[in-house]
């Protein structure tokens, strides 16, 4: 959802990460706030939101920040304000 080239619903594959899902959606638009990417997960009726610093993952190689996703997760990429 948000500032990706092809927002939509995609099929989960075991072992997928946030980066995998974003690449499947065509990557970021030019207006994306990459370090404000959010992973929203519902577990046992509780919603958790994680900030995923994708700019750090993609540009700086900080792969430890690239979270694994689970079925039903939603990834939100907001637009940058500047």
One Martini backbone bead per residue (centre of mass of N, CA, C, O) as a GRO file, in nm:
protein
   82
    1UNK     BB    1   0.099   0.034   0.019
    2UNK     BB    2   0.138   0.323  -0.161
    3UNK     BB    3   0.476   0.414  -0.262
    4UNK     BB    4   0.427   0.218  -0.521
    5UNK     BB    5   0.400   0.111  -0.837
    6UNK     BB    6   0.218  -0.174  -0.747
    7UNK     BB    7  -0.034  -0.178  -0.574
    8UNK     BB    8  -0.131  -0.461  -0.359
    9UNK     BB    9  -0.196  -0.803  -0.377
   10UNK     BB   10   0.015  -1.071  -0.261
   11UNK     BB   11   0.178  -1.360  -0.267
   12UNK     BB   12   0.292  -1.570  -0.038
   13UNK     BB   13   0.630  -1.660   0.052
   14UNK     BB   14   0.838  -1.843   0.197
   15UNK     BB   15   1.074  -1.608   0.334
   16UNK     BB   16   0.974  -1.345   0.304
   17UNK     BB   17   1.031  -1.002   0.267
   18UNK     BB   18   0.999  -0.677   0.242
   19UNK     BB   19   1.173  -0.656  -0.011
   20UNK     BB   20   1.027  -0.867  -0.180
   21UNK     BB   21   0.751  -0.721  -0.181
   22UNK     BB   22   0.849  -0.455  -0.308
   23UNK     BB   23   0.954  -0.580  -0.571
   24UNK     BB   24   0.678  -0.702  -0.656
   25UNK     BB   25   0.562  -0.387  -0.657
   26UNK     BB   26   0.812  -0.226  -0.821
   27UNK     BB   27   0.875  -0.045  -0.601
   28UNK     BB   28   0.947   0.272  -0.560
   29UNK     BB   29   0.871   0.579  -0.563
   30UNK     BB   30   0.994   0.902  -0.572
   31UNK     BB   31   0.804   0.973  -0.296
   32UNK     BB   32   0.920   0.784  -0.101
   33UNK     BB   33   0.949   0.687   0.249
   34UNK     BB   34   1.167   0.446   0.315
   35UNK     BB   35   1.223   0.492   0.641
   36UNK     BB   36   0.879   0.467   0.683
   37UNK     BB   37   0.825   0.186   0.672
   38UNK     BB   38   0.550  -0.044   0.727
   39UNK     BB   39   0.463  -0.317   0.945
   40UNK     BB   40   0.156  -0.498   0.957
   41UNK     BB   41   0.043  -0.703   1.240
   42UNK     BB   42  -0.170  -0.979   1.320
   43UNK     BB   43  -0.196  -1.112   1.663
   44UNK     BB   44  -0.430  -1.228   1.851
   45UNK     BB   45  -0.595  -0.942   1.790
   46UNK     BB   46  -0.321  -0.786   1.753
   47UNK     BB   47  -0.163  -0.487   1.662
   48UNK     BB   48   0.140  -0.446   1.480
   49UNK     BB   49   0.405  -0.196   1.442
   50UNK     BB   50   0.673  -0.162   1.206
   51UNK     BB   51   0.975  -0.017   1.143
   52UNK     BB   52   1.129   0.002   0.811
   53UNK     BB   53   1.459   0.073   0.694
   54UNK     BB   54   1.496   0.061   0.356
   55UNK     BB   55   1.730   0.246   0.293
   56UNK     BB   56   1.934   0.090   0.466
   57UNK     BB   57   1.908  -0.173   0.314
   58UNK     BB   58   1.958  -0.074   0.008
   59UNK     BB   59   2.214   0.134   0.053
   60UNK     BB   60   2.372  -0.005   0.326
   61UNK     BB   61   2.317  -0.324   0.382
   62UNK     BB   62   2.099  -0.359   0.632
   63UNK     BB   63   1.964  -0.669   0.659
   64UNK     BB   64   1.860  -0.675   0.963
   65UNK     BB   65   1.605  -0.476   0.875
   66UNK     BB   66   1.486  -0.718   0.703
   67UNK     BB   67   1.189  -0.839   0.738
   68UNK     BB   68   0.992  -1.095   0.793
   69UNK     BB   69   0.708  -1.230   0.662
   70UNK     BB   70   0.354  -1.288   0.690
   71UNK     BB   71   0.057  -1.385   0.662
   72UNK     BB   72  -0.128  -1.070   0.633
   73UNK     BB   73   0.059  -0.865   0.588
   74UNK     BB   74   0.131  -0.508   0.591
   75UNK     BB   75   0.258  -0.263   0.363
   76UNK     BB   76   0.372   0.075   0.428
   77UNK     BB   77   0.426   0.362   0.202
   78UNK     BB   78   0.501   0.667   0.243
   79UNK     BB   79   0.517   0.988   0.177
   80UNK     BB   80   0.709   1.244   0.118
   81UNK     BB   81   0.732   1.596   0.216
   82UNK     BB   82   1.034   1.651   0.039
   0.00000   0.00000   0.00000
